[in-house]
Amino acid sequence: MTLTIFLGSLLGAMALGIPIAFSLLICGVALMWHLDMFDAQILAQNVINGADSFPLLAVPFFMLAGELMNAGGLSRRIVQLAMALVGHIQGGLGYVAIVAAVIMAALSGSAVADAAALGALLLPMMVAAGHDKARSAGLIASASIIAPVLPPSIGFVIFGVAANVSISKLFLAGIAPGLLLAVSLWATWWWVARREQVKPPPRKSRAEVMQALRQSAWALGLPVIVVFGLKFGIFTPTEAAVVAAMYALLVSLFVYREIGWGDLRRLFISAGKTSAVVMFLVAAAMVSAWLITVAQLPGQVVALLQPLLDSPRLLMLAIMVLVMVVGTALDMTPTILLLTPVLMPVVKAAGIDPVYFGVLFIINNAIGLITPPVGTVLNTVAGVGKVRMDEVTRGVVPFMVAQFAIMFLMVAFPQLVMVPARWFY
């Protein structure tokens, strides 16, 4: 009965068009009434406690770093470097999108920010070169979702807080899977682009490659600093976010000089608005998370999945399918906040490594950003690139299938995640 009220109140509120954060609060109130423990003070206290978290400070700073990178010319220089390196290959602009997405993922941690930047910079170039517009938009959308998997990832920060799992370990464990997702896109684009008779741009000279490398050197320095600092314990993930924001600010202002002091107010407000949405979602979800624990819903879910506890791979397969279904209707952040307190007890009962589960959980949620009908990244690319939503959806299908295939390969072979992860720990 408790599970029915939890799902019924949440889905009912969402069906009425109520924003996700308020739907979560309504769900919490419904559960409190059902448990005969309604108290406005408890509700307010849990909302405040939900946002009162030191690790969550990483979210606004990574958001700010992403805004500064896009406005300050770091993203554009990354695209120019990728163009110099792989633009001359047959179908080269697609490979440029993949390489640029990987590098930018290691800068921003936000799929939407990367999708907006790549869509604005590369989609017009791909269309002008003769590539199919829908397929090009689908590739850019698929490449953008590598951002929540490679460090620094905002998704890992939120999951680490909700699941009480080391964010540093999640960051480092996401490196190899993120690169595997890029490899799957590279192979899929090769298979798709070979049918197109698109003449690639001429190969850049060695001098031009070196010039692009020099111009992007400051941008490339950021992921090196973040990974090095986390690997050797120089700073925490939250401190890494501050370093990233300050680094992007200084490079944008004093090295590339593409923004001035007058632009900072606009960029800070934009980052603040995006951060406020995420933080309010987290705060509202913590009310439901606390009541889920009080109502012992995780125990009920463990009991339902009891037959699968002896087979971790089969359990992971069932969980991944569940998350895939939820991901078609919910955005990444609410999915993480809703399912983490329910699924973590099941994962621990089955003896599955929480870091391994976290990586696959975030990969699944990241792919959910390009699954219709919600697909936040799909909407972003469609808006920035002026492409119809149905065209982007058609174009993304082969790349989405390839990324799901990699994810299920990791379910079948956990070593693909955990062996490389131990190299980075």
XYZ file of C-alpha atoms in Angstrom:
425
model
C 0.000 0.000 0.000
C 2.834 2.394 0.873
C 4.538 1.728 -2.464
C 1.243 2.361 -4.292
C 0.748 5.716 -2.538
C 4.354 6.707 -3.236
C 4.131 5.962 -6.966
C 0.505 7.101 -7.329
C 1.029 10.521 -5.750
C 4.283 11.135 -7.653
C 3.026 10.033 -11.070
C -0.349 11.703 -10.513
C 1.258 15.050 -9.724
C 3.539 14.756 -12.760
C 0.572 13.841 -14.983
C -1.115 17.079 -13.911
C 1.900 18.998 -15.209
C 3.283 19.932 -11.796
C 7.087 20.496 -11.922
C 9.196 17.558 -10.731
C 10.468 19.270 -7.562
C 6.946 20.142 -6.383
C 5.733 16.661 -7.374
C 8.375 15.222 -5.058
C 7.177 17.443 -2.212
C 3.545 16.391 -2.841
C 4.680 12.767 -2.815
C 6.413 13.382 0.529
C 3.300 14.985 2.025
C 1.143 12.068 0.796
C 3.492 9.568 2.423
C 3.488 11.540 5.690
C -0.325 11.559 5.745
C -0.392 7.822 5.042
C 2.080 7.125 7.852
C 0.088 9.420 10.180
C 3.127 11.574 10.906
C 2.462 14.800 9.023
C 4.415 17.702 10.480
C 5.253 20.838 8.515
C 8.388 21.361 10.618
C 9.737 17.923 9.676
C 8.977 18.660 6.031
C 10.792 22.004 6.135
C 13.729 20.568 8.081
C 14.277 17.801 5.508
C 14.148 20.287 2.644
C 16.838 22.408 4.336
C 18.953 19.365 5.219
C 18.665 18.117 1.641
C 20.528 21.113 0.262
C 22.859 21.528 3.271
C 25.666 19.356 1.928
C 29.321 20.248 1.379
C 29.780 17.846 -1.584
C 26.773 19.444 -3.334
C 28.693 22.731 -3.448
C 30.448 21.154 -6.430
C 27.271 21.511 -8.530
C 27.100 25.350 -8.774
C 30.857 25.615 -9.296
C 30.871 23.061 -12.131
C 27.859 24.860 -13.639
C 29.770 28.131 -13.468
C 32.867 26.514 -14.993
C 30.753 25.294 -17.924
C 29.286 28.764 -18.530
C 32.730 30.362 -18.432
C 34.219 27.768 -20.792
C 31.543 28.245 -23.437
C 31.621 32.046 -23.243
C 35.381 32.332 -22.793
C 36.428 30.499 -25.946
C 37.694 27.281 -24.351
C 35.029 25.149 -26.070
C 35.676 26.720 -29.492
C 39.412 26.077 -29.244
C 38.781 22.440 -28.349
C 36.683 22.065 -31.525
C 39.457 23.715 -33.570
C 42.020 21.286 -32.115
C 39.806 18.279 -32.927
C 39.348 19.644 -36.460
C 43.122 19.877 -36.906
C 43.663 16.329 -35.627
C 40.922 14.275 -37.308
C 38.978 16.627 -39.597
C 40.690 15.318 -42.755
C 39.485 11.699 -42.312
C 36.535 10.514 -44.409
C 33.512 11.604 -42.356
C 35.967 13.711 -40.403
C 33.526 16.260 -39.006
C 31.727 13.457 -37.153
C 35.001 12.344 -35.600
C 35.689 15.971 -34.717
C 32.373 16.031 -32.819
C 33.314 12.875 -30.874
C 36.844 14.022 -29.999
C 35.625 17.499 -29.050
C 32.826 16.013 -26.918
C 35.300 13.833 -24.991
C 37.620 16.755 -24.266
C 34.759 19.098 -23.376
C 33.234 16.401 -21.136
C 36.426 16.529 -19.106
C 35.923 20.289 -18.768
C 32.250 20.838 -17.965
C 30.554 17.674 -16.617
C 27.251 18.844 -18.124
C 25.655 17.120 -21.120
C 23.324 20.035 -21.838
C 26.176 22.576 -21.863
C 28.231 20.407 -24.231
C 25.217 19.771 -26.475
C 24.549 23.512 -26.755
C 28.179 24.317 -27.560
C 28.702 21.486 -30.059
C 25.310 22.027 -31.677
C 26.053 25.699 -32.258
C 29.637 25.192 -33.450
C 29.605 21.930 -35.416
C 26.097 21.191 -36.675
C 26.089 24.044 -39.250
C 29.535 22.913 -40.456
C 28.411 19.277 -40.838
C 25.282 20.276 -42.759
C 27.241 22.659 -45.018
C 29.718 19.853 -45.776
C 26.864 17.628 -46.987
C 26.203 15.355 -43.995
C 22.611 14.382 -43.244
C 21.250 16.957 -40.789
C 19.261 14.508 -38.642
C 22.144 12.055 -38.398
C 24.619 14.812 -37.555
C 22.330 16.174 -34.841
C 21.902 12.641 -33.457
C 25.669 12.145 -33.300
C 26.199 15.458 -31.486
C 23.451 14.615 -28.984
C 24.914 11.141 -28.345
C 28.444 12.484 -27.975
C 27.279 15.123 -25.492
C 26.049 12.539 -22.984
C 29.624 11.390 -22.382
C 29.902 14.449 -20.104
C 28.015 12.909 -17.135
C 30.299 9.837 -17.268
C 33.775 11.363 -17.541
C 35.061 13.399 -14.581
C 34.142 15.999 -13.483
C 30.559 14.721 -13.599
C 27.663 16.513 -11.925
C 25.691 13.236 -12.042
C 28.368 11.454 -10.001
C 28.306 14.252 -7.429
C 24.535 13.917 -6.949
C 24.655 10.109 -6.878
C 27.612 10.099 -4.465
C 25.722 12.350 -2.050
C 22.467 10.373 -2.328
C 24.153 6.955 -2.023
C 26.962 7.916 0.380
C 29.570 6.620 -2.081
C 33.033 8.141 -2.614
C 32.692 10.789 -5.326
C 36.426 10.666 -6.041
C 36.228 6.920 -6.751
C 33.181 7.440 -8.953
C 35.036 10.128 -10.923
C 38.055 7.926 -11.515
C 35.976 4.810 -12.269
C 34.073 6.719 -14.966
C 37.130 7.401 -17.146
C 37.352 4.050 -18.970
C 33.563 3.605 -19.476
C 33.309 7.164 -20.812
C 36.043 6.442 -23.353
C 34.308 3.165 -24.314
C 31.136 5.119 -25.065
C 33.205 7.363 -27.345
C 34.683 4.306 -29.098
C 31.171 2.952 -29.718
C 30.188 6.267 -31.328
C 33.370 6.288 -33.434
C 32.596 2.779 -34.780
C 28.937 3.622 -35.412
C 29.772 6.863 -37.210
C 32.307 5.006 -39.384
C 29.601 2.504 -40.352
C 27.017 5.234 -41.016
C 29.264 7.831 -42.718
C 30.858 5.439 -45.221
C 27.613 5.548 -47.225
C 27.825 9.329 -47.554
C 29.940 10.759 -50.339
C 31.112 13.781 -48.375
C 34.505 15.172 -49.253
C 36.447 15.902 -46.044
C 38.386 19.135 -45.566
C 42.079 19.003 -46.520
C 44.575 17.733 -43.965
C 46.008 20.458 -41.781
C 49.742 21.003 -41.977
C 51.937 20.157 -39.024
C 52.341 23.869 -38.341
C 48.548 24.328 -38.245
C 48.150 21.347 -35.891
C 50.801 22.733 -33.564
C 49.144 26.148 -33.659
C 45.765 24.617 -32.720
C 47.470 22.680 -29.934
C 49.132 25.812 -28.572
C 45.872 27.777 -28.696
C 43.984 25.038 -26.822
C 46.758 24.211 -24.345
C 45.196 26.256 -21.552
C 41.837 24.535 -22.082
C 43.485 21.089 -22.112
C 45.205 21.857 -18.827
C 41.971 21.782 -16.832
C 41.093 18.042 -17.061
C 44.721 17.172 -16.329
C 44.655 19.302 -13.167
C 41.328 17.821 -11.995
C 42.246 14.147 -12.568
C 45.766 14.605 -11.153
C 44.422 16.381 -8.068
C 41.792 13.707 -7.377
C 44.192 10.828 -8.035
C 46.764 12.079 -5.536
C 44.304 13.467 -2.990
C 45.375 17.089 -3.474
C 41.753 18.243 -3.339
C 38.253 16.840 -2.868
C 35.661 16.800 -5.688
C 34.089 19.956 -4.235
C 37.440 21.712 -4.162
C 38.056 20.434 -7.719
C 34.879 22.251 -8.797
C 36.187 25.498 -7.277
C 39.547 24.983 -9.013
C 37.757 24.357 -12.330
C 35.638 27.503 -12.010
C 38.583 29.711 -11.015
C 40.785 28.239 -13.745
C 38.109 28.846 -16.406
C 37.558 32.378 -15.097
C 41.240 33.327 -15.164
C 41.888 31.765 -18.585
C 38.779 33.392 -20.102
C 39.588 36.821 -18.659
C 43.361 37.080 -18.891
C 44.584 34.506 -21.438
C 41.957 34.236 -24.175
C 40.339 37.574 -23.224
C 37.031 36.665 -24.883
C 34.964 37.890 -21.951
C 35.265 41.047 -19.893
C 34.348 41.973 -16.353
C 31.005 43.227 -17.634
C 30.066 39.748 -18.873
C 30.533 38.090 -15.487
C 27.212 39.228 -14.038
C 25.293 37.568 -16.903
C 27.325 34.345 -16.644
C 27.020 34.149 -12.856
C 23.249 34.686 -13.028
C 22.883 31.992 -15.724
C 24.915 29.490 -13.678
C 22.978 30.470 -10.545
C 19.609 29.833 -12.189
C 20.640 26.389 -13.446
C 22.173 25.505 -10.076
C 19.023 26.619 -8.245
C 16.905 24.201 -10.284
C 19.217 21.298 -9.484
C 19.585 22.173 -5.804
C 15.836 22.575 -5.297
C 15.313 19.172 -6.921
C 17.851 17.649 -4.532
C 16.272 19.346 -1.509
C 12.749 18.212 -2.463
C 13.909 14.668 -3.201
C 15.514 14.343 0.224
C 12.054 14.593 1.806
C 10.892 11.590 -0.213
C 14.191 9.786 0.422
C 13.794 10.176 4.203
C 10.190 8.958 4.088
C 11.146 6.047 1.841
C 13.517 4.930 4.584
C 10.967 5.494 7.369
C 8.302 3.552 5.447
C 10.817 0.716 4.864
C 10.191 0.718 1.117
C 13.750 -0.492 0.364
C 13.031 -3.597 2.438
C 9.913 -4.267 0.371
C 11.887 -3.875 -2.855
C 14.610 -6.206 -1.546
C 11.928 -8.767 -0.761
C 10.490 -8.441 -4.286
C 13.916 -8.936 -5.845
C 14.971 -11.686 -3.426
C 15.058 -14.384 -6.157
C 17.653 -12.323 -8.082
C 19.998 -11.576 -5.171
C 22.007 -14.752 -5.774
C 22.715 -13.689 -9.368
C 24.273 -10.175 -9.369
C 24.475 -9.997 -13.165
C 20.810 -10.900 -13.584
C 19.880 -8.384 -10.867
C 21.943 -5.665 -12.589
C 20.243 -6.503 -15.879
C 16.797 -6.120 -14.280
C 17.796 -2.823 -12.636
C 19.231 -1.438 -15.881
C 16.019 -2.260 -17.754
C 14.016 -0.530 -15.000
C 16.210 2.585 -15.190
C 15.916 2.595 -19.008
C 12.120 2.689 -18.726
C 12.160 5.427 -16.065
C 14.708 7.415 -18.103
C 12.260 7.821 -20.973
C 9.930 9.826 -18.709
C 12.210 11.527 -16.158
C 15.282 13.722 -16.447
C 18.613 12.561 -15.049
C 18.658 14.355 -11.693
C 15.174 13.319 -10.450
C 15.798 9.733 -11.600
C 19.002 9.591 -9.558
C 17.348 11.119 -6.511
C 14.255 8.908 -6.680
C 15.805 5.524 -7.434
C 19.080 5.692 -5.493
C 17.588 5.295 -1.962
C 15.385 2.464 -3.222
C 18.023 0.542 -5.205
C 21.142 0.927 -3.039
C 19.935 -1.482 -0.302
C 19.206 -4.067 -3.016
C 22.643 -3.566 -4.568
C 24.388 -3.926 -1.206
C 22.322 -7.021 -0.319
C 23.482 -8.653 -3.561
C 27.135 -7.819 -2.837
C 27.519 -5.556 -5.892
C 30.285 -2.947 -5.655
C 28.542 0.442 -5.084
C 31.077 2.231 -7.314
C 30.456 -0.225 -10.170
C 26.713 0.164 -9.745
C 27.047 3.950 -9.626
C 28.974 4.056 -12.904
C 26.416 1.923 -14.765
C 23.519 3.763 -13.132
C 24.873 7.124 -14.321
C 25.628 5.763 -17.814
C 22.027 4.559 -18.061
C 20.692 7.906 -16.849
C 22.999 9.741 -19.266
C 21.635 7.734 -22.221
C 18.182 8.597 -20.884
C 18.972 12.206 -21.825
C 18.683 11.206 -25.503
C 15.696 8.857 -25.215
C 12.367 10.356 -26.312
C 9.903 11.724 -25.353
C 11.633 13.782 -22.596
C 15.269 13.664 -23.822
C 16.681 16.948 -22.474
C 19.753 16.780 -24.697
C 17.620 15.984 -27.744
C 15.576 19.110 -27.065
C 18.751 21.161 -26.609
C 20.271 20.047 -29.921
C 16.943 20.506 -31.710
C 16.630 24.045 -30.341
C 20.224 25.149 -30.929
C 20.499 23.489 -34.354
C 16.994 24.455 -35.515
C 16.140 20.820 -36.260
C 12.737 19.225 -35.775
C 12.508 16.955 -32.740
C 11.384 13.961 -34.804
C 14.437 14.359 -37.071
C 16.862 14.430 -34.133
C 15.115 11.374 -32.653
C 15.494 9.498 -35.946
C 19.148 10.486 -36.235
C 20.091 9.490 -32.683
C 18.802 5.898 -32.865
C 21.930 4.064 -34.181
C 24.205 5.884 -31.728
C 21.853 5.324 -28.792
C 21.687 1.591 -29.606
C 25.511 1.427 -29.679
C 25.765 3.108 -26.275
C 23.152 0.805 -24.744
C 25.113 -2.147 -26.173
C 28.272 -0.938 -24.393
C 26.314 -0.525 -21.154
C 24.935 -4.081 -21.266
C 28.425 -5.336 -22.146
C 29.569 -3.789 -18.861
C 26.721 -5.571 -17.083
C 27.904 -8.896 -18.513
C 31.589 -8.131 -17.848
C 32.032 -5.923 -14.729
C 35.806 -6.130 -15.255
C 35.427 -3.552 -18.045
C 34.631 -1.025 -15.325
C 36.447 -2.225 -12.234
C 39.845 -3.277 -13.641
C 40.609 0.132 -15.218
C 39.086 1.836 -12.164
C 41.703 0.245 -9.912
C 44.445 1.657 -12.156
C 43.220 5.156 -11.377
C 42.468 4.722 -7.639
